């Protein structure tokens, strides 16, 4: 079975109503990045950071996967599919994708602030109970913090993602400008000659040759790509 690796960014979830961070009306326009998404911000005011992510989880508790998410999941009927996402929502999983690598963390999880990657102290939140009281402790006695890769922190899942990219027979990019590193560098791990499809409504200048762009949003773009990849559907 051929292997597809799908790299998704903020444009993947925009149709579900989740604000992109970098666009003109995005979250970074309203909240200073250094305050709510950096290690320094967390150290300076963990209550502010905790409440910011409480707000995000509450705001997005009712969002649903869109057709693009569902079609990515549907690829599994025909291919071995790994999704590598820059998004912190769980819409790929909820749409049915079985292998998802989260590069930037997961909004619905909390973790130890001493060792965020220690799974023993991960706490899974639910749409019914999406908030955490500031000051709540992890099992190791440290403050529970959002399981988010803050700016300036290492991206621990980039190496597994790069290994997946190297094994891809087809590489698909959806809703990302390819300006966000280290994720944007993943396309450089794709073997020469492997088809690369890029779905984004805005023209994207890729530094990699041979990229076929479908200039549409995630759902419409995936519908078009399904006609190419799964013509019998």
Short mmCIF file of C-alpha atoms in Angstrom, two decimals:
data_model
loop_
_atom_site.label_atom_id
_atom_site.label_comp_id
_atom_site.label_asym_id
_atom_site.label_seq_id
_atom_site.Cartn_x
_atom_site.Cartn_y
_atom_site.Cartn_z
CA UNK A 1 0.00 0.00 0.00
CA UNK A 2 1.39 3.39 -0.98
CA UNK A 3 2.21 5.85 1.79
CA UNK A 4 0.79 9.36 1.91
CA UNK A 5 2.05 11.99 4.33
CA UNK A 6 -0.21 15.01 4.81
CA UNK A 7 1.24 18.19 6.34
CA UNK A 8 -1.50 20.54 7.57
CA UNK A 9 -1.44 24.09 8.88
CA UNK A 10 -3.89 26.70 10.13
CA UNK A 11 -5.77 26.85 6.81
CA UNK A 12 -6.87 23.24 7.38
CA UNK A 13 -8.99 24.21 10.39
CA UNK A 14 -10.00 27.72 9.31
CA UNK A 15 -13.17 26.36 7.64
CA UNK A 16 -14.17 24.87 11.00
CA UNK A 17 -14.10 28.37 12.50
CA UNK A 18 -10.73 28.22 14.22
CA UNK A 19 -8.86 31.52 13.85
CA UNK A 20 -5.50 31.38 12.19
CA UNK A 21 -2.81 32.95 14.35
CA UNK A 22 -0.92 34.92 11.72
CA UNK A 23 -3.58 36.46 9.48
CA UNK A 24 -4.59 40.11 9.89
CA UNK A 25 -7.45 39.24 12.24
CA UNK A 26 -5.64 36.32 13.85
CA UNK A 27 -5.05 35.66 17.52
CA UNK A 28 -1.57 37.18 17.52
CA UNK A 29 -3.15 40.53 16.64
CA UNK A 30 -5.16 40.37 19.86
CA UNK A 31 -2.75 38.68 22.27
CA UNK A 32 1.00 39.38 22.42
CA UNK A 33 2.82 36.20 21.46
CA UNK A 34 5.51 36.64 24.08
CA UNK A 35 2.91 36.86 26.84
CA UNK A 36 0.85 33.78 26.03
CA UNK A 37 3.00 31.50 23.87
CA UNK A 38 6.58 31.68 25.11
CA UNK A 39 8.42 30.04 27.97
CA UNK A 40 9.28 33.52 29.29
CA UNK A 41 5.60 34.45 29.26
CA UNK A 42 4.73 31.30 31.20
CA UNK A 43 7.44 31.96 33.79
CA UNK A 44 6.35 35.58 34.17
CA UNK A 45 2.61 34.96 34.56
CA UNK A 46 1.44 31.32 34.47
CA UNK A 47 -2.08 32.38 35.49
CA UNK A 48 -2.41 34.63 32.42
CA UNK A 49 -1.16 31.85 30.13
CA UNK A 50 -3.39 29.24 31.79
CA UNK A 51 -6.44 31.45 31.38
CA UNK A 52 -5.61 32.22 27.74
CA UNK A 53 -5.67 28.50 26.88
CA UNK A 54 -8.78 28.00 29.02
CA UNK A 55 -10.39 30.69 26.85
CA UNK A 56 -9.27 29.00 23.63
CA UNK A 57 -10.56 25.59 24.70
CA UNK A 58 -13.90 27.07 25.77
CA UNK A 59 -14.18 29.10 22.56
CA UNK A 60 -13.50 26.11 20.32
CA UNK A 61 -15.32 23.44 22.34
CA UNK A 62 -18.14 23.24 19.79
CA UNK A 63 -16.12 23.24 16.57
CA UNK A 64 -16.48 20.29 14.23
CA UNK A 65 -14.18 18.74 11.61
CA UNK A 66 -14.83 20.07 8.12
CA UNK A 67 -15.07 18.19 4.83
CA UNK A 68 -11.34 18.60 4.31
CA UNK A 69 -10.58 16.77 7.56
CA UNK A 70 -13.04 14.02 6.64
CA UNK A 71 -11.55 13.55 3.17
CA UNK A 72 -8.03 13.32 4.61
CA UNK A 73 -9.33 10.55 6.89
CA UNK A 74 -11.03 8.88 3.92
CA UNK A 75 -7.65 8.51 2.18
CA UNK A 76 -6.98 5.69 4.66
CA UNK A 77 -9.34 3.47 2.66
CA UNK A 78 -6.80 3.50 -0.18
CA UNK A 79 -3.43 4.45 1.34
CA UNK A 80 -1.25 4.20 4.42
CA UNK A 81 -1.71 7.76 5.72
CA UNK A 82 0.18 9.76 8.33
CA UNK A 83 -0.99 13.28 9.15
CA UNK A 84 1.63 15.73 10.40
CA UNK A 85 -0.12 18.83 11.72
CA UNK A 86 1.03 22.21 12.94
CA UNK A 87 -2.43 22.65 14.47
CA UNK A 88 -3.11 22.06 18.16
CA UNK A 89 -6.77 21.10 17.71
CA UNK A 90 -7.90 17.46 17.57
CA UNK A 91 -10.09 17.77 14.46
CA UNK A 92 -8.06 15.25 12.44
CA UNK A 93 -8.56 12.60 15.10
CA UNK A 94 -12.24 13.41 15.43
CA UNK A 95 -12.65 13.13 11.65
CA UNK A 96 -11.22 9.61 11.78
CA UNK A 97 -7.51 9.94 10.99
CA UNK A 98 -5.71 7.17 12.87
CA UNK A 99 -2.08 8.36 12.71
CA UNK A 100 -1.58 12.01 13.64
CA UNK A 101 1.71 13.67 14.66
CA UNK A 102 1.20 17.01 16.43
CA UNK A 103 4.25 19.20 15.93
CA UNK A 104 3.13 22.07 18.15
CA UNK A 105 1.35 20.22 20.92
CA UNK A 106 -2.30 19.56 21.73
CA UNK A 107 -4.74 22.15 23.04
CA UNK A 108 -6.85 19.61 24.94
CA UNK A 109 -3.91 18.35 27.02
CA UNK A 110 -2.04 19.70 30.02
CA UNK A 111 1.39 18.56 31.15
CA UNK A 112 4.15 18.94 33.70
CA UNK A 113 5.96 22.27 33.52
CA UNK A 114 9.21 20.52 34.51
CA UNK A 115 9.06 17.90 31.74
CA UNK A 116 6.23 18.54 29.26
CA UNK A 117 6.97 15.32 27.35
CA UNK A 118 6.61 12.99 30.35
CA UNK A 119 3.38 11.20 29.43
CA UNK A 120 2.84 10.06 33.03
CA UNK A 121 1.76 13.59 33.89
CA UNK A 122 -0.34 14.38 30.83
CA UNK A 123 -3.93 15.33 31.59
CA UNK A 124 -6.54 14.95 28.83
CA UNK A 125 -9.27 17.57 28.96
CA UNK A 126 -12.74 17.19 27.46
CA UNK A 127 -15.17 19.55 25.70
CA UNK A 128 -17.41 19.21 28.77
CA UNK A 129 -14.57 20.20 31.12
CA UNK A 130 -12.10 22.25 29.06
CA UNK A 131 -10.68 24.52 31.76
CA UNK A 132 -8.01 24.14 34.43
CA UNK A 133 -7.91 26.19 37.62
CA UNK A 134 -4.70 28.26 37.72
CA UNK A 135 -2.25 26.78 40.20
CA UNK A 136 -3.33 23.16 39.62
CA UNK A 137 -0.38 20.81 40.06
CA UNK A 138 0.82 17.95 37.86
CA UNK A 139 1.60 14.56 39.36
CA UNK A 140 5.26 15.53 39.79
CA UNK A 141 4.35 18.57 41.91
CA UNK A 142 5.04 21.17 39.22
CA UNK A 143 2.38 23.49 37.85
CA UNK A 144 0.23 21.98 35.13
CA UNK A 145 0.90 23.90 31.92
CA UNK A 146 -0.66 23.70 28.47
CA UNK A 147 0.79 20.89 26.33
CA UNK A 148 1.83 23.43 23.71
CA UNK A 149 5.27 23.88 22.16
CA UNK A 150 5.96 27.49 23.11
CA UNK A 151 7.96 29.78 20.84
CA UNK A 152 11.65 29.19 21.40
CA UNK A 153 11.18 25.60 22.62
CA UNK A 154 12.38 22.52 20.76
CA UNK A 155 9.86 20.70 18.56
CA UNK A 156 10.27 17.11 19.81
CA UNK A 157 8.07 15.52 17.13
CA UNK A 158 9.96 17.00 14.17
CA UNK A 159 12.29 13.98 13.88
CA UNK A 160 9.48 11.39 13.69
CA UNK A 161 7.74 13.67 11.18
CA UNK A 162 10.91 13.90 9.06
CA UNK A 163 11.20 10.09 9.02
CA UNK A 164 7.61 9.87 7.78
CA UNK A 165 8.30 12.45 5.07
CA UNK A 166 11.31 10.45 3.85
CA UNK A 167 9.10 7.36 3.44
CA UNK A 168 6.29 9.14 1.58
CA UNK A 169 5.18 8.00 -1.87
CA UNK A 170 2.91 11.06 -2.08
CA UNK A 171 3.24 14.25 -0.01
CA UNK A 172 0.29 16.61 0.50
CA UNK A 173 0.45 20.08 2.07
CA UNK A 174 -2.79 21.76 3.14
CA UNK A 175 -3.33 25.26 4.50
CA UNK A 176 0.18 26.32 5.37
CA UNK A 177 2.37 28.99 3.83
CA UNK A 178 5.55 26.93 4.13
CA UNK A 179 7.01 29.84 6.07
CA UNK A 180 6.75 28.21 9.50
CA UNK A 181 9.89 26.34 10.44
CA UNK A 182 10.84 23.69 11.29
CA UNK A 183 7.63 22.25 9.78
CA UNK A 184 8.21 23.93 6.42
CA UNK A 185 11.52 22.12 6.13
CA UNK A 186 9.76 18.74 6.06
CA UNK A 187 9.17 18.97 2.33
CA UNK A 188 12.95 18.86 1.87
CA UNK A 189 12.96 15.32 3.28
CA UNK A 190 10.65 14.09 0.54
CA UNK A 191 12.49 11.90 -1.97
CA UNK A 192 13.11 13.25 -5.47
CA UNK A 193 10.36 12.32 -7.88
CA UNK A 194 7.67 11.95 -5.21
CA UNK A 195 4.51 13.91 -6.17
CA UNK A 196 3.91 16.93 -3.91
CA UNK A 197 0.47 18.56 -3.88
CA UNK A 198 -0.16 21.89 -2.15
CA UNK A 199 -3.72 22.98 -1.32
CA UNK A 200 -4.08 26.64 -0.37
CA UNK A 201 -6.35 29.41 -1.69
CA UNK A 202 -3.50 31.90 -1.73
CA UNK A 203 -0.65 31.58 -4.21
CA UNK A 204 2.28 29.96 -2.41
CA UNK A 205 5.83 30.27 -3.61
CA UNK A 206 7.43 26.97 -2.76
CA UNK A 207 11.21 26.73 -2.70
CA UNK A 208 10.89 23.12 -3.87
CA UNK A 209 10.45 22.39 -7.55
CA UNK A 210 7.64 20.26 -8.92
CA UNK A 211 4.99 21.24 -6.40
CA UNK A 212 1.50 21.05 -7.89
CA UNK A 213 -0.73 23.71 -6.29
CA UNK A 214 -4.51 23.43 -6.06
CA UNK A 215 -5.51 27.01 -5.33
CA UNK A 216 -8.60 26.27 -3.24
CA UNK A 217 -9.57 25.99 0.42
CA UNK A 218 -9.05 22.75 2.34
CA UNK A 219 -12.41 21.12 1.58
CA UNK A 220 -12.71 22.06 -2.09
CA UNK A 221 -9.03 21.34 -2.63
CA UNK A 222 -9.30 17.90 -1.07
CA UNK A 223 -12.34 17.12 -3.24
CA UNK A 224 -10.26 17.90 -6.32
CA UNK A 225 -7.29 15.92 -5.04
CA UNK A 226 -9.49 12.89 -4.24
CA UNK A 227 -10.43 12.78 -7.94
CA UNK A 228 -6.73 12.45 -8.73
CA UNK A 229 -5.70 10.04 -5.97
CA UNK A 230 -8.87 7.94 -5.66
CA UNK A 231 -10.52 8.15 -9.10
CA UNK A 232 -12.79 5.18 -8.44
CA UNK A 233 -14.38 6.90 -5.40
#
